[in-house]
Coordinates of C-alpha atoms in Angstrom, one line a residue:
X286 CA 0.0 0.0 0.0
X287 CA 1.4 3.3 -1.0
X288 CA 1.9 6.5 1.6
X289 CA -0.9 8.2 -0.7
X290 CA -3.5 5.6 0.6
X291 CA -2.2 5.2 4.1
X292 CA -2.5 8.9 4.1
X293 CA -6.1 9.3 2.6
X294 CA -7.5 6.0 4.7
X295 CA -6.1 8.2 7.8
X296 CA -8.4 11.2 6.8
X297 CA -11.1 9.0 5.9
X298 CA -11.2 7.9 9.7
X299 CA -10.3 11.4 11.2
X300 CA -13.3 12.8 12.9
X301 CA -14.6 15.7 11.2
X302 CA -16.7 19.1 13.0
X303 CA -20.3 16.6 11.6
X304 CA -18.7 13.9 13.5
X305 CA -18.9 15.6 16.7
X306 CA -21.8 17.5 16.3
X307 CA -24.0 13.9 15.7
X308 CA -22.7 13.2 18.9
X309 CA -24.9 15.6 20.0
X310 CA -28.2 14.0 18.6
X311 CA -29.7 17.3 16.6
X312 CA -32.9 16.0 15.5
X313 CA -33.6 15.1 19.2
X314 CA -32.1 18.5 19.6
X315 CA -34.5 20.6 17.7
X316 CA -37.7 19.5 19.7
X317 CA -35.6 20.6 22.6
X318 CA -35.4 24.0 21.4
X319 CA -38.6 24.1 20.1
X320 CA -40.5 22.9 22.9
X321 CA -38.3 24.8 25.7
X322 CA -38.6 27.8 23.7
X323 CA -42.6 27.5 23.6
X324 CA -42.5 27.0 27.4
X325 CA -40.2 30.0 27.6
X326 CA -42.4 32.2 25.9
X327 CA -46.1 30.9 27.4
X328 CA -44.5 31.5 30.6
X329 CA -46.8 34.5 31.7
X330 CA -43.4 36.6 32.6
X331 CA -41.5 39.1 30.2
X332 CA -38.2 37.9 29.3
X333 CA -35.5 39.8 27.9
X334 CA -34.7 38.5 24.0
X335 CA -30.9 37.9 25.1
X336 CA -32.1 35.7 28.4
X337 CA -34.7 33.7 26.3
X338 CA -31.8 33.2 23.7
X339 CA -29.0 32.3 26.3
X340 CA -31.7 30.2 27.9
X341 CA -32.8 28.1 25.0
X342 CA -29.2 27.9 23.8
X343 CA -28.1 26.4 27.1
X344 CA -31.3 24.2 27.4
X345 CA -29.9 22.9 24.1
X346 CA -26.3 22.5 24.8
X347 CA -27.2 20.5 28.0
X348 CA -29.6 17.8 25.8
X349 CA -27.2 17.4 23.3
X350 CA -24.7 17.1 26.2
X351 CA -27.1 13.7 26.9
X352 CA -27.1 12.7 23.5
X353 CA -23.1 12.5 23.7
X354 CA -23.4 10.1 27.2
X355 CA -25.8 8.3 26.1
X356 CA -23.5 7.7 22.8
X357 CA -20.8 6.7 24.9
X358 CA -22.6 4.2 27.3
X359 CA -24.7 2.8 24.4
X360 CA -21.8 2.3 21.8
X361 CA -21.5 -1.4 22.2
X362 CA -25.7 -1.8 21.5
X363 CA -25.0 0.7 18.6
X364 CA -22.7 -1.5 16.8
X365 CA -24.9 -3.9 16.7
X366 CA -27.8 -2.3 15.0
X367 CA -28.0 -0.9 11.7
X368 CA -30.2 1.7 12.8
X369 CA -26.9 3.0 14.5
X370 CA -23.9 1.5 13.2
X371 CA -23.1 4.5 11.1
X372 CA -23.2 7.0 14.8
X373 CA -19.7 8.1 15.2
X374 CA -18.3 5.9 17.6
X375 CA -19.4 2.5 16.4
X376 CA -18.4 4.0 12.8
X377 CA -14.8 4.8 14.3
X378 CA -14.9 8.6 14.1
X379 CA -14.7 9.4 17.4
X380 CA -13.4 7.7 20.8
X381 CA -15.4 6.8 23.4
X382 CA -13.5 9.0 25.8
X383 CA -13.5 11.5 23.6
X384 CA -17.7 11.0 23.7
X385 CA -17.6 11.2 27.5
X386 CA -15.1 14.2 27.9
X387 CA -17.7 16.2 25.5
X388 CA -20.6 15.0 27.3
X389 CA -19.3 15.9 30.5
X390 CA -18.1 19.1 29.8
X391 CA -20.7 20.3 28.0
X392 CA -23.3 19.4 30.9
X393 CA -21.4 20.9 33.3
X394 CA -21.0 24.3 30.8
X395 CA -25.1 23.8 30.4
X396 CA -26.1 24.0 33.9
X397 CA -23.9 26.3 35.2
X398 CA -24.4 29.1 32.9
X399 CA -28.5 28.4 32.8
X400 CA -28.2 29.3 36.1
X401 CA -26.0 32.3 35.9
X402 CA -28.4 33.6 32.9
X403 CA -31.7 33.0 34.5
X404 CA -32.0 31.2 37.9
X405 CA -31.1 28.1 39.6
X406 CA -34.4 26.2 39.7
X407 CA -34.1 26.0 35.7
X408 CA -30.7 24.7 36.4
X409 CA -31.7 22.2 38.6
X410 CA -34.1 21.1 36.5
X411 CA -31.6 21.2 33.6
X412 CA -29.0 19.0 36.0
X413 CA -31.7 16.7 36.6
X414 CA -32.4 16.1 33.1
X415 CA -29.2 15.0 32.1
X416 CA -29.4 13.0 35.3
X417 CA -32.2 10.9 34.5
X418 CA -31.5 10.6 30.9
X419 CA -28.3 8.9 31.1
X420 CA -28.1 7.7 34.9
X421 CA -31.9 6.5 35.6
X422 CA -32.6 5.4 31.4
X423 CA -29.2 4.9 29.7
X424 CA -27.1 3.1 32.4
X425 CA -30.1 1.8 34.3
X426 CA -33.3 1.1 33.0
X427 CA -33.1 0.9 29.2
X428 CA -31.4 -2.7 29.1
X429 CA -33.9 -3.8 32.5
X430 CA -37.8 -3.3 31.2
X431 CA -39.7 -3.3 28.1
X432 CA -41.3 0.7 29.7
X433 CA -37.8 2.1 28.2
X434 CA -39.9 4.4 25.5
X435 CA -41.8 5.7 28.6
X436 CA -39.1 6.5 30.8
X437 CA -36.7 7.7 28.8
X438 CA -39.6 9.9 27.0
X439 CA -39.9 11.5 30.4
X440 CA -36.2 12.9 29.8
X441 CA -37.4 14.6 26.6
X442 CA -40.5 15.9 28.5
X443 CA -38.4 18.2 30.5
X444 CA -37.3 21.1 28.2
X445 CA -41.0 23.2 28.2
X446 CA -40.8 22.6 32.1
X447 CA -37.0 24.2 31.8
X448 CA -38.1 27.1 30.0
X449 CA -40.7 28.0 31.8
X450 CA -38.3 27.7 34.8
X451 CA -36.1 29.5 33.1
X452 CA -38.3 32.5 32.6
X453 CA -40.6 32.7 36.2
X454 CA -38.4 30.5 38.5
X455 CA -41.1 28.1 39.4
X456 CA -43.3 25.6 38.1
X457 CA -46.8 25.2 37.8
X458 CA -49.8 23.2 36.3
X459 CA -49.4 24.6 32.8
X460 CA -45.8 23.1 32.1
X461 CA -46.4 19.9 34.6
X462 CA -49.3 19.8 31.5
X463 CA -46.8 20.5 28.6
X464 CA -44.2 17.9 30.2
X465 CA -46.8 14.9 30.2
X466 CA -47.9 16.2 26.6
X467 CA -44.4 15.3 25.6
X468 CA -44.2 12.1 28.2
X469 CA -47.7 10.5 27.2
X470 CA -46.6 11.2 23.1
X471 CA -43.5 9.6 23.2
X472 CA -44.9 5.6 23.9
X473 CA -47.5 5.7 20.6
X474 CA -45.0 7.3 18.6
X475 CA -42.4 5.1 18.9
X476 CA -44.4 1.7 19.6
X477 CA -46.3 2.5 16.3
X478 CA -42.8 2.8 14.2
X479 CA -41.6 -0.5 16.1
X480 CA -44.6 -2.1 15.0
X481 CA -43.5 -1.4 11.4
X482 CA -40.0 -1.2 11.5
X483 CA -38.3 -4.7 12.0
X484 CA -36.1 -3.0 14.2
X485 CA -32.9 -4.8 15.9
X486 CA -33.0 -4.3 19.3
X487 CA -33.4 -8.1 20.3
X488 CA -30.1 -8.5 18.5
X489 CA -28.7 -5.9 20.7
X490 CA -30.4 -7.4 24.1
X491 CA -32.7 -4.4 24.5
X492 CA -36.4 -5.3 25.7
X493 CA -38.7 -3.7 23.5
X494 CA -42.3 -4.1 23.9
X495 CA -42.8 -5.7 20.8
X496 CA -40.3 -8.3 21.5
X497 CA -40.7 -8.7 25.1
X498 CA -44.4 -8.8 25.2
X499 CA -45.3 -8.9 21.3
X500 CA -47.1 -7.0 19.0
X501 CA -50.6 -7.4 20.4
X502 CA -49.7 -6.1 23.5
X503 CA -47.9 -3.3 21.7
X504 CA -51.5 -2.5 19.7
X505 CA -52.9 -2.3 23.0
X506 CA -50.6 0.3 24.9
X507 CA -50.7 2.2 21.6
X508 CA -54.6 2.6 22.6
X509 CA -54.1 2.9 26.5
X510 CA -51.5 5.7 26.3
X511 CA -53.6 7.9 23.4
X512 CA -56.6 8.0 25.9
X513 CA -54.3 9.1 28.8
X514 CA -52.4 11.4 26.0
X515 CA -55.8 13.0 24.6
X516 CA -57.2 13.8 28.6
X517 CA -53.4 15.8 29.2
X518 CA -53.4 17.1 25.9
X519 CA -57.2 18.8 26.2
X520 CA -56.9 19.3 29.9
X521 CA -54.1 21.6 28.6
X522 CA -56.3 23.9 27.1
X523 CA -57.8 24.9 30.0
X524 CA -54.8 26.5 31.6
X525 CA -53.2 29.4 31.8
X526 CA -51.4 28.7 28.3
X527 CA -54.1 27.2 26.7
X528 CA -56.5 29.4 24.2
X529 CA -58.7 29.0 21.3
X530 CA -56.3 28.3 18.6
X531 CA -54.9 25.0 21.4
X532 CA -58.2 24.2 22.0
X533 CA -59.1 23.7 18.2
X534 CA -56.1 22.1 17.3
X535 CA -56.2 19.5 20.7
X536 CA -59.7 18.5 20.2
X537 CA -59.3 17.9 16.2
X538 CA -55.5 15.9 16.4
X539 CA -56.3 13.7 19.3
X540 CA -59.8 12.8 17.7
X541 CA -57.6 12.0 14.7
X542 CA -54.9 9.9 17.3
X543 CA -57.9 8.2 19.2
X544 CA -59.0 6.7 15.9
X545 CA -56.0 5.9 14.6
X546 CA -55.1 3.8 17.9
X547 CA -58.5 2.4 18.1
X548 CA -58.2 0.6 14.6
X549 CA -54.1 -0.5 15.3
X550 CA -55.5 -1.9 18.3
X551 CA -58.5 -4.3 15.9
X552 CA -55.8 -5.1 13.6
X553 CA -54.1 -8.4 13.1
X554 CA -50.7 -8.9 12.6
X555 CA -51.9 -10.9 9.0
X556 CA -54.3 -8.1 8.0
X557 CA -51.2 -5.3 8.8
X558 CA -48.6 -7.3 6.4
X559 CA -51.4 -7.9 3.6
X560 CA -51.6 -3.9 3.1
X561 CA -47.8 -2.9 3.9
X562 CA -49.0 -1.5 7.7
X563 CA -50.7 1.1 6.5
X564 CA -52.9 2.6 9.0
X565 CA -49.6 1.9 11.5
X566 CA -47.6 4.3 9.0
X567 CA -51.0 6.6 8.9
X568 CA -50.7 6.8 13.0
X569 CA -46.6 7.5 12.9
X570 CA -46.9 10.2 10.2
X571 CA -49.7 12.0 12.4
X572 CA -47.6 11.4 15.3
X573 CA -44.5 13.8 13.9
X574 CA -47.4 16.4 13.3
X575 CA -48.9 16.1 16.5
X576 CA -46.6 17.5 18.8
X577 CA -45.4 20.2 16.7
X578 CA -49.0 21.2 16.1
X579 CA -49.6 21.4 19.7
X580 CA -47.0 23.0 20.8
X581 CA -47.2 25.3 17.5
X582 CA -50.5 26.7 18.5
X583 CA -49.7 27.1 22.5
X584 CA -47.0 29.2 20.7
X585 CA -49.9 31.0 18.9
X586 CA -52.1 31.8 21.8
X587 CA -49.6 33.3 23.3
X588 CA -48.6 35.1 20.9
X589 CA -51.7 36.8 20.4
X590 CA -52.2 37.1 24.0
X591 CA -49.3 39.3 24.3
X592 CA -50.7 41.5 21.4
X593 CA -54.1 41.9 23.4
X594 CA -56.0 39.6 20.9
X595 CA -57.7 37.5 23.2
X596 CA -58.6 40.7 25.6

């Protein structure tokens, strides 16, 4: 082999910025910002733009600061499945101390400058976050129990709680609300994709519902979890950051979800291969809507609030 292809197989394998910054999860990311910015914004407190923007920032930094622990605990499971083989530790890019080190340091950067730009109960919350992301779900719980989805959806629940920390220095009903919108939406979303998706966690020793308990019970906690999701979600609009434009858009998406679970939960497993999973594929696709639109149109409300709209 010549020095010119020792050479260019060495930059081939050299992490690159991209490297690094997947470590840090940004599609995950960008729900994070949008829904801590929502809860930063509904909060009923004016907020200087630069806080908000340091706020949100920081609420980011700290989850992709998760993203980059949870790489480096998970790495061995990511090689394993080809959903992640091409992350960049399993892929070679990046080392998993290097991983950690980044992880670390940006969580500790996250919290500590949250708190110097706002207050210290958004901090805590922040510190918490991380916390139960990669302590309580990542080391813990993911590789123990088939619930995995739901707990570590309640990690991703926490950045409208943090803004609206972040911005009053408290919490109240309305973002206890807009953290079990996000907690109750994470099960269906994801159990409906695994129902679909022949994904490879048994490979990788990680009890999923649809492996540990199959795919009937899967239909059926699809169902349970979108009643308990539609009662938050529509409770939500009778708080202090609910409105019209919430209460229109709750009642219309969650009587779309309720029917969309109702008939995954009739199907069969034969009748959902004969047509390619079709109304499993309907639900998912409604499900990347649904919380956007939700969290859109809290957005809205308050919005119009602010410019004396709604009186």
């Amino acid at each position: 082999m010549s020095d010119a292809s020792l050479h260019s197989d060495a930059y081939e394998n050299e992490a690159q910025f991209g490297d690094y910054f997947a470590l840090l999860k940004p599609r995950v990311m960008t729900l994070v910002v949008f829904t801590a910015f929502v809860g930063l914004l509904a909060a009923p407190v004016a907020v200087h733009p630069f806080v908000g923007f340091c706020a949100v920032l920081f609420i980011a930094v700290g989850g992709g600061a998760s993203g980059a622990l949870n790489m480096w605990y998970d790495s061995d499971i990511d090689a394993v499945m080809k959903r992640t083989a091409r992350r960049p530790i399993p892929a070679g890019k990046v080392t998993r101390d290097e991983a950690l080190a980044i992880g670390l340091t940006l969580s500790t950067f996250a919290v500590v400058f949250l708190g110097l730009a706002t207050n210290w109960v958004a901090a805590g919350l922040l510190a918490f976050t991380i916390f139960f992301y990669v302590v309580i779900y990542t080391m813990w719980l993911k590789r123990l129990t088939p619930q995995n989805i739901v707990i570590g959806g309640a990690a991703g629940a926490f950045p409208p709680m943090i803004g609206w920390a972040a911005a009053t220095g408290d919490i109240s009903t309305a973002s206890v609300l807009m953290f079990c919108l996000t907690f109750l939406w994470t099960p269906p979303h994801f159990w409906a994709l695994a129902l679909f998706v022949r994904m490879d966690y048994d490979n990788a020793t990680v009890p999923m519902l649809t492996v540990t308990h199959g795919r009937r019970a899967t239909r059926r906690h699809i169902l349970v979890y979108t009643v308990l999701l539609a009662a938050f979600a529509i409770g939500l609009a009778f708080t202090q950051v609910g409105g019209p434009i919430y209460l229109v858009t709750a009642l219309v998406l969650n009587a779309l979800f309720l029917k969309g679970a109702v008939q995954i939960a009739r199907r069969d497993e034969d009748t959902a291969e004969a047509d390619s999973y079709k109304a499993e594929r309907s639900f998912f696709k409604l499900s990347l809507l649904y919380l956007f639109a939700h969290f859109g149109a809290i957005l809205v409300d308050a919005g119009l609030d602010r410019a004396g709209v709604w009186g």
